[in-house]
CSV table of C-alpha atoms and ligand atoms in Angstrom, one decimal:
chain,number,residue,atom,x,y,z
A,1,MET,CA,24.3,-19.1,14.9
A,2,GLU,CA,23.2,-16.2,16.9
A,3,ASP,CA,25.0,-13.8,14.2
A,4,PHE,CA,23.4,-15.8,11.5
A,5,CYS,CA,19.7,-15.5,12.8
A,6,ARG,CA,20.4,-11.8,13.2
A,7,GLU,CA,21.8,-11.3,9.8
A,8,CYS,CA,19.6,-13.6,7.9
A,9,PRO,CA,16.7,-11.5,6.0
A,10,LYS,CA,13.6,-12.1,7.7
A,11,ILE,CA,9.9,-11.9,6.9
A,12,GLU,CA,7.5,-11.1,9.8
A,13,LEU,CA,4.0,-11.8,9.2
A,14,HIS,CA,2.4,-11.9,12.6
A,15,ALA,CA,3.1,-9.0,14.8
A,16,HIS,CA,0.6,-6.8,16.8
A,17,LEU,CA,1.4,-3.2,16.9
A,18,ASN,CA,0.5,-2.6,20.7
A,19,GLY,CA,2.0,-6.0,21.6
A,20,SER,CA,5.3,-5.0,19.9
A,21,LEU,CA,6.3,-1.7,21.7
A,22,SER,CA,9.8,-2.0,23.2
A,23,GLU,CA,10.5,-0.8,26.7
A,24,ARG,CA,12.3,2.6,25.3
A,25,THR,CA,9.0,3.1,23.2
A,26,ILE,CA,7.0,2.7,26.5
A,27,GLN,CA,9.2,5.2,28.3
A,28,LYS,CA,9.0,7.7,25.5
A,29,LEU,CA,5.1,7.2,25.4
A,30,SER,CA,4.6,7.6,29.1
A,31,HIS,CA,6.8,10.7,28.8
A,32,LEU,CA,4.6,12.1,26.0
A,33,GLU,CA,1.4,11.3,28.1
A,34,GLY,CA,2.9,13.3,31.0
A,35,ALA,CA,2.3,10.0,33.3
A,36,PRO,CA,5.5,8.4,34.4
A,37,HIS,CA,3.4,6.2,36.5
A,38,LEU,CA,2.1,4.3,33.3
A,39,TYR,CA,5.6,3.2,32.7
A,40,ASP,CA,5.9,1.8,36.1
A,41,GLU,CA,2.5,0.1,35.7
A,42,TRP,CA,3.8,-1.3,32.3
A,43,GLN,CA,6.8,-2.8,33.9
A,44,VAL,CA,5.0,-4.3,36.8
A,45,ALA,CA,2.5,-5.9,34.3
A,46,ILE,CA,5.1,-7.2,31.8
A,47,ASN,CA,7.6,-8.4,34.4
A,48,HIS,CA,10.2,-9.4,31.9
A,49,GLY,CA,8.0,-11.4,29.8
A,50,GLN,CA,7.3,-14.0,32.5
A,51,HIS,CA,5.1,-17.1,31.9
A,52,ARG,CA,1.4,-16.4,32.6
A,53,THR,CA,-1.8,-17.8,31.4
A,54,LEU,CA,-3.7,-16.5,28.1
A,55,ALA,CA,-6.2,-14.8,30.1
A,56,GLU,CA,-3.5,-13.0,32.0
A,57,CYS,CA,-1.6,-12.1,28.9
A,58,PHE,CA,-4.7,-10.4,27.5
A,59,GLU,CA,-5.0,-8.3,30.7
A,60,MET,CA,-1.4,-7.0,30.0
A,61,PHE,CA,-2.3,-5.2,26.7
A,62,LYS,CA,-4.3,-2.8,28.9
A,63,ALA,CA,-1.0,-1.4,30.2
A,64,VAL,CA,0.1,-0.6,26.7
A,65,HIS,CA,-3.3,0.6,25.6
A,66,ALA,CA,-3.2,3.3,28.2
A,67,LEU,CA,-0.3,4.8,26.3
A,68,THR,CA,-1.5,4.8,22.6
A,69,VAL,CA,-4.3,7.1,23.1
A,70,THR,CA,-3.6,9.7,20.6
A,71,PRO,CA,-2.8,10.1,17.0
A,72,GLU,CA,0.6,11.4,18.0
A,73,ALA,CA,1.3,8.4,20.4
A,74,VAL,CA,0.3,5.9,17.7
A,75,ARG,CA,2.5,7.4,15.2
A,76,LEU,CA,5.5,7.4,17.5
A,77,ALA,CA,4.6,3.7,18.7
A,78,THR,CA,4.3,2.5,14.8
A,79,SER,CA,7.4,4.3,13.8
A,80,ASP,CA,9.5,2.8,16.5
A,81,VAL,CA,8.2,-0.7,16.0
A,82,ILE,CA,9.1,-0.4,12.4
A,83,THR,CA,12.5,0.7,13.2
A,84,ASP,CA,13.1,-2.2,15.7
A,85,PHE,CA,12.0,-4.8,13.0
A,86,GLU,CA,14.2,-3.3,10.6
A,87,LYS,CA,17.4,-3.4,13.2
A,88,ASP,CA,16.5,-6.9,13.7
A,89,GLY,CA,16.9,-7.7,9.9
A,90,VAL,CA,13.3,-7.8,8.8
A,91,ILE,CA,13.0,-6.8,5.3
A,92,TYR,CA,9.3,-7.3,5.0
A,93,LEU,CA,6.7,-6.6,7.9
A,94,GLU,CA,3.1,-7.3,8.0
A,95,LEU,CA,1.8,-5.2,11.0
A,96,ARG,CA,-1.7,-5.4,12.4
A,97,SER,CA,-3.5,-3.5,14.8
A,98,THR,CA,-7.3,-3.2,16.1
A,99,PRO,CA,-8.7,0.3,15.2
A,100,ARG,CA,-9.3,1.7,18.7
A,101,GLU,CA,-11.5,4.8,19.9
A,102,VAL,CA,-10.4,6.9,22.9
A,103,LYS,CA,-13.1,9.2,23.9
A,104,GLY,CA,-12.3,12.9,23.2
A,105,ARG,CA,-8.8,12.1,21.9
A,106,MET,CA,-9.1,10.0,18.7
A,107,ASN,CA,-11.6,7.9,16.7
A,108,LYS,CA,-10.7,4.6,15.0
A,109,GLU,CA,-10.2,6.3,11.8
A,110,GLN,CA,-7.7,8.7,13.1
A,111,TYR,CA,-6.0,5.7,14.9
A,112,VAL,CA,-5.6,4.1,11.5
A,113,ASP,CA,-4.6,7.2,9.7
A,114,ALA,CA,-1.7,7.7,12.4
A,115,ILE,CA,-0.4,4.3,11.5
A,116,ILE,CA,-0.5,4.8,7.9
A,117,ASP,CA,1.1,8.1,8.5
A,118,ALA,CA,4.2,6.5,10.3
A,119,ILE,CA,4.6,3.8,7.8
A,120,LEU,CA,4.6,6.3,4.9
A,121,SER,CA,7.0,8.7,6.6
A,122,HIS,CA,9.6,5.7,7.7
A,123,GLN,CA,12.9,6.4,5.9
A,124,GLY,CA,14.5,2.8,5.3
A,125,SER,CA,14.3,-0.1,2.9
A,126,ILE,CA,12.0,-2.5,5.1
A,127,VAL,CA,8.7,-3.0,3.2
A,128,VAL,CA,5.7,-2.4,5.7
A,129,ARG,CA,2.0,-3.6,5.0
A,130,LEU,CA,-1.0,-3.2,7.3
A,131,LEU,CA,-3.7,-5.4,8.3
A,132,LEU,CA,-6.7,-4.3,10.6
A,133,SER,CA,-7.6,-6.5,13.3
A,134,VAL,CA,-11.3,-7.7,14.4
A,135,ASP,CA,-11.1,-8.2,18.1
A,136,ARG,CA,-13.4,-11.2,18.9
A,137,ARG,CA,-14.6,-9.4,22.1
A,138,GLN,CA,-16.3,-7.1,19.6
A,139,GLY,CA,-19.7,-7.7,17.8
A,140,PRO,CA,-20.4,-8.1,14.2
A,141,ALA,CA,-21.2,-4.5,13.7
A,142,GLU,CA,-17.8,-3.3,15.2
A,143,ALA,CA,-16.3,-6.0,12.8
A,144,GLU,CA,-18.1,-4.4,9.8
A,145,HIS,CA,-16.9,-1.1,10.9
A,146,THR,CA,-13.3,-2.2,10.8
A,147,LEU,CA,-13.7,-3.6,7.3
A,148,LYS,CA,-15.1,-0.3,6.0
A,149,ILE,CA,-12.0,1.4,7.6
A,150,ALA,CA,-9.8,-1.1,5.8
A,151,LEU,CA,-11.4,-0.5,2.4
A,152,ASP,CA,-11.5,3.1,2.9
A,153,ALA,CA,-7.9,3.3,3.8
A,154,ARG,CA,-7.0,0.9,0.9
A,155,LYS,CA,-8.8,3.3,-1.5
A,156,LYS,CA,-6.1,6.0,-0.5
A,157,HIS,CA,-3.3,3.6,-0.2
A,158,PRO,CA,-3.9,0.6,-2.5
A,159,GLU,CA,-0.6,-1.1,-1.9
A,160,LEU,CA,-0.3,-0.6,1.9
A,161,VAL,CA,-3.6,-2.1,3.5
A,162,VAL,CA,-3.6,-5.8,2.7
A,163,GLY,CA,-5.7,-7.6,4.9
A,164,LEU,CA,-8.1,-8.4,7.9
A,165,ASP,CA,-7.2,-10.1,10.9
A,166,LEU,CA,-9.5,-12.1,13.5
A,167,SER,CA,-7.7,-12.1,17.1
A,168,GLY,CA,-8.5,-11.1,20.6
A,169,ASP,CA,-9.6,-13.2,23.3
A,170,PRO,CA,-10.0,-16.6,21.9
A,171,THR,CA,-12.6,-17.7,24.4
A,172,ALA,CA,-14.9,-14.7,23.3
A,173,GLY,CA,-17.2,-14.5,20.4
A,174,ALA,CA,-18.3,-17.4,18.2
A,175,LEU,CA,-16.7,-17.5,14.7
A,176,ASP,CA,-19.9,-17.4,13.2
A,177,LEU,CA,-20.2,-13.9,14.2
A,178,PHE,CA,-17.5,-12.8,12.0
A,179,LEU,CA,-17.3,-15.1,9.1
A,180,PRO,CA,-19.8,-12.9,7.0
A,181,THR,CA,-17.3,-9.8,7.5
A,182,LEU,CA,-14.2,-12.0,6.6
A,183,SER,CA,-16.0,-13.4,3.6
A,184,LYS,CA,-16.8,-9.9,2.4
A,185,ALA,CA,-13.2,-8.8,2.9
A,186,ARG,CA,-12.1,-11.7,1.0
A,187,ASP,CA,-14.7,-11.0,-2.0
A,188,GLN,CA,-13.1,-7.4,-2.0
A,189,GLY,CA,-9.8,-8.7,-2.4
A,190,LEU,CA,-8.4,-8.2,0.8
A,191,GLY,CA,-6.2,-11.0,2.5
A,192,VAL,CA,-7.7,-12.9,5.6
A,193,VAL,CA,-5.7,-14.2,8.5
A,194,VAL,CA,-7.3,-15.8,11.6
A,195,HIS,CA,-6.0,-16.9,15.0
A,196,CYS,CA,-6.8,-20.5,15.1
A,197,GLY,CA,-6.9,-23.1,17.9
A,198,GLU,CA,-5.4,-21.0,20.7
A,199,VAL,CA,-7.9,-22.9,23.1
A,200,PRO,CA,-9.2,-26.4,22.4
A,201,ASN,CA,-12.3,-26.0,20.3
A,202,ASN,CA,-12.9,-28.6,17.6
A,203,PRO,CA,-15.9,-27.5,15.8
A,204,GLU,CA,-14.4,-23.8,15.6
A,205,VAL,CA,-11.1,-25.2,14.2
A,206,MET,CA,-12.8,-27.3,11.5
A,207,GLU,CA,-15.1,-24.4,10.5
A,208,MET,CA,-12.0,-22.2,10.1
A,209,LEU,CA,-10.2,-24.8,8.0
A,210,ARG,CA,-13.4,-24.9,5.8
A,211,PHE,CA,-13.4,-21.0,5.5
A,212,ALA,CA,-9.6,-21.5,4.3
A,213,PRO,CA,-8.0,-18.0,5.4
A,214,ASP,CA,-4.8,-17.1,3.7
A,215,ARG,CA,-3.1,-18.0,6.8
A,216,LEU,CA,-3.6,-19.3,10.5
A,217,GLY,CA,-2.0,-17.8,13.4
A,218,HIS,CA,-0.7,-20.2,16.1
A,219,VAL,CA,-2.9,-23.4,15.8
A,220,THR,CA,-1.7,-24.3,19.1
A,221,CYS,CA,-4.3,-26.8,20.3
A,222,LEU,CA,-5.0,-28.9,17.3
A,223,HIS,CA,-2.4,-31.6,17.6
A,224,PRO,CA,-3.6,-34.7,19.7
A,225,GLU,CA,-0.6,-34.0,22.2
A,226,LEU,CA,-1.7,-30.3,22.7
A,227,GLY,CA,-5.5,-30.6,23.6
A,228,GLY,CA,-6.5,-31.3,19.8
A,229,CYS,CA,-7.5,-34.6,17.9
A,230,GLN,CA,-5.9,-36.5,14.8
A,231,GLN,CA,-8.9,-35.3,12.8
A,232,GLN,CA,-8.3,-31.5,13.1
A,233,TRP,CA,-4.5,-32.3,12.8
A,234,ASP,CA,-5.1,-34.1,9.6
A,235,ALA,CA,-7.4,-31.6,8.3
A,236,LEU,CA,-5.0,-28.8,9.0
A,237,LEU,CA,-2.3,-30.8,7.1
A,238,ALA,CA,-4.6,-31.3,4.3
A,239,SER,CA,-5.4,-27.9,3.8
A,240,LYS,CA,-1.9,-26.9,3.4
A,241,ILE,CA,-2.7,-23.2,4.9
A,242,PRO,CA,0.5,-21.5,5.9
A,243,VAL,CA,0.8,-21.3,9.7
A,244,GLU,CA,2.2,-18.3,11.8
A,245,VAL,CA,4.2,-19.9,14.5
A,246,CYS,CA,5.0,-17.9,17.5
A,247,LEU,CA,7.2,-20.1,19.7
A,248,THR,CA,7.9,-17.7,22.6
A,249,SER,CA,4.3,-16.3,22.9
A,250,ASN,CA,2.8,-19.8,23.1
A,251,LEU,CA,5.4,-20.7,25.7
A,252,ARG,CA,4.9,-17.5,27.8
A,253,CYS,CA,0.9,-17.7,27.4
A,254,LYS,CA,1.4,-21.4,28.7
A,255,THR,CA,-0.3,-22.8,25.8
A,256,VAL,CA,2.5,-25.1,25.1
A,257,PRO,CA,4.6,-26.5,28.0
A,258,THR,CA,8.1,-26.5,26.7
A,259,TYR,CA,9.7,-25.4,23.3
A,260,GLU,CA,10.7,-29.0,22.9
A,261,LYS,CA,7.0,-30.0,22.9
A,262,HIS,CA,5.9,-27.1,20.5
A,263,HIS,CA,3.9,-28.4,17.5
A,264,LEU,CA,6.4,-26.8,15.4
A,265,ARG,CA,8.2,-30.0,15.4
A,266,HIS,CA,5.2,-31.9,13.9
A,267,LEU,CA,4.6,-29.0,11.4
A,268,LEU,CA,8.1,-29.3,10.1
A,269,SER,CA,8.2,-33.2,10.0
A,270,ALA,CA,5.1,-32.9,7.8
A,271,GLY,CA,6.6,-30.3,5.7
A,272,HIS,CA,3.5,-27.9,6.4
A,273,PRO,CA,4.1,-24.3,5.2
A,274,VAL,CA,5.1,-22.2,8.2
A,275,ALA,CA,6.5,-18.9,9.0
A,276,LEU,CA,8.2,-18.0,12.5
A,277,ALA,CA,7.0,-14.9,13.9
A,278,THR,CA,7.0,-12.7,17.1
A,279,ASP,CA,3.3,-12.1,17.9
A,280,ASP,CA,4.0,-9.6,20.7
A,281,LYS,CA,7.7,-8.9,20.9
A,282,GLY,CA,7.4,-6.2,23.6
A,283,VAL,CA,5.1,-8.3,25.8
A,284,PHE,CA,7.1,-11.6,25.5
A,285,CYS,CA,10.3,-9.8,25.3
A,286,SER,CA,11.6,-11.4,22.1
A,287,ASP,CA,12.5,-10.5,18.7
A,288,LEU,CA,12.3,-12.5,15.3
A,289,SER,CA,16.1,-13.3,15.3
A,290,ALA,CA,15.5,-14.7,18.8
A,291,GLU,CA,12.7,-17.0,17.5
A,292,PHE,CA,14.9,-18.2,14.6
A,293,LEU,CA,17.6,-19.0,17.3
A,294,VAL,CA,15.2,-20.9,19.7
A,295,ALA,CA,13.7,-22.9,16.5
A,296,ALA,CA,17.4,-23.9,15.3
A,297,LYS,CA,18.4,-24.9,19.0
A,298,THR,CA,15.1,-26.9,19.7
A,299,PHE,CA,14.6,-28.5,16.4
A,300,ASP,CA,18.1,-29.0,15.3
A,301,LEU,CA,18.0,-26.6,12.3
A,302,SER,CA,21.0,-25.7,10.4
A,303,GLN,CA,21.6,-22.2,8.8
A,304,HIS,CA,20.6,-23.7,5.5
A,305,ASP,CA,17.3,-24.9,7.1
A,306,LEU,CA,16.7,-21.4,8.7
A,307,ARG,CA,17.6,-19.5,5.3
A,308,ASN,CA,15.1,-21.8,3.5
A,309,LEU,CA,12.4,-21.5,6.3
A,310,SER,CA,12.7,-17.5,5.9
A,311,LEU,CA,12.8,-17.6,2.3
A,312,ALA,CA,9.6,-19.8,2.1
A,313,ALA,CA,7.8,-17.3,4.1
A,314,VAL,CA,8.0,-15.0,1.3
A,315,ASN,CA,5.5,-17.0,-0.7
A,316,PHE,CA,3.0,-16.6,2.2
A,317,CYS,CA,3.1,-12.6,2.2
A,318,LEU,CA,-0.2,-10.8,1.3
A,319,ALA,CA,1.8,-9.1,-1.6
A,320,PRO,CA,1.7,-9.3,-5.3
A,321,PRO,CA,4.2,-11.5,-7.2
A,322,GLU,CA,6.4,-8.5,-8.4
A,323,LEU,CA,7.1,-7.5,-4.7
A,324,LYS,CA,7.7,-11.2,-3.6
A,325,GLU,CA,10.2,-11.6,-6.5
A,326,LYS,CA,12.0,-8.5,-5.1
A,327,LEU,CA,12.1,-9.8,-1.6
A,328,ARG,CA,13.6,-13.2,-2.9
A,329,LEU,CA,16.5,-11.2,-4.3
A,330,HIS,CA,17.8,-10.5,-0.9
A,331,PHE,CA,18.2,-14.1,-0.1
A,332,ASP,CA,20.7,-14.5,-3.0
B,401,LIG,P1,-3.3,-4.0,19.0
B,401,LIG,O1,-4.4,-4.8,18.0
B,401,LIG,O2,-3.9,-3.2,20.0
B,401,LIG,O3,-2.3,-3.3,18.1
B,401,LIG,O4,-2.5,-5.2,19.8
B,401,LIG,C1,-2.9,-5.9,20.8
B,401,LIG,C2,-4.1,-6.7,20.6
B,401,LIG,O5,-3.8,-7.7,19.7
B,401,LIG,C3,-4.7,-7.4,21.9
B,401,LIG,O6,-5.5,-6.6,22.5
B,401,LIG,C4,-5.5,-8.6,21.2
B,401,LIG,O7,-6.7,-8.2,20.7
B,401,LIG,C5,-4.5,-8.8,20.0
B,401,LIG,N1,-3.5,-10.0,20.3
B,401,LIG,C6,-2.2,-9.6,20.5
B,401,LIG,N2,-1.7,-10.9,20.7
B,401,LIG,C7,-2.5,-12.0,20.8
B,401,LIG,C8,-2.4,-13.4,20.8
B,401,LIG,O8,-1.6,-14.1,21.0
B,401,LIG,N3,-3.8,-14.0,20.4
B,401,LIG,C9,-4.9,-13.4,20.1
B,401,LIG,N4,-6.1,-14.0,20.0
B,401,LIG,N5,-4.8,-12.0,20.0
B,401,LIG,C10,-3.9,-11.3,20.5
């Protein structure tokens, strides 16, 4: 089963760039920055993906952000992450990242250009697409700036920039602040994906479901057994909006108590569209094959079930029909 999980073609739809850096990449970046102590600090912060609260998880990103501070570092990080996913059998990767400015070293436009540069210069068969993330800790003006960067980048690389993501600390920033930007993105033909229900918040979840993004991330606290209620769970199932499921991330952030109690069980039994994803493979010490294996072991899935799960994720890619057809051929 382990070999099968690695060899099965996989679609990764929920991967944050800075959360996905391997230890080897962190080492290279600290060397590039001439600051070996940053690697030590990262090791202490990550501590082999130990379990911690969601708030503590957000603190950990600081250790990574201290290293991706120049266009050169961002290029190296992106290039390594793409290679990692390709080695893991991922054939299509939607990578997301929050444009970041580092005073005196790079602006947000340069940050995004560096990611795009790395995607374009990657030699391999994996297909990579980019979403820009709006961080809930930012305000609406920054969200608008991110949308502008996405639209400008799409003008130059129409196939490559495919959407906007709403992420960042789920306890910060009201959804209302960001809905106008997300609506504009949708009107402009960008895909919109939203982190949903990482903490219990019934009114916000219902508002997100009404907004109907292309995909939802996590949906951790919607089921009545996990801090949600029947009304929002039923609304989710009725919406048929595909869910990006991040098993290990949810466990390590302590938003689900065990794999067995993960809401994937209920999503599968309801036949709801789902895509397994890593979220932050570097921070949570996982990869997509490992997520497949956990799903198989926990929910008693056969190789046939896993293959169908992986194939179904093609339907939820922010990609044109011709590309989806090409991806499906890998499964034959
Ligand atoms: P970056 O956008 O810098 O490439 O990736 C790291 C950022 O992604 C974090 O600072 C955070 O804003 C966002 N992120 C990563 N994992 C999660 C998650 O599990 N939940 C939410 N809401 N945001 C996340």
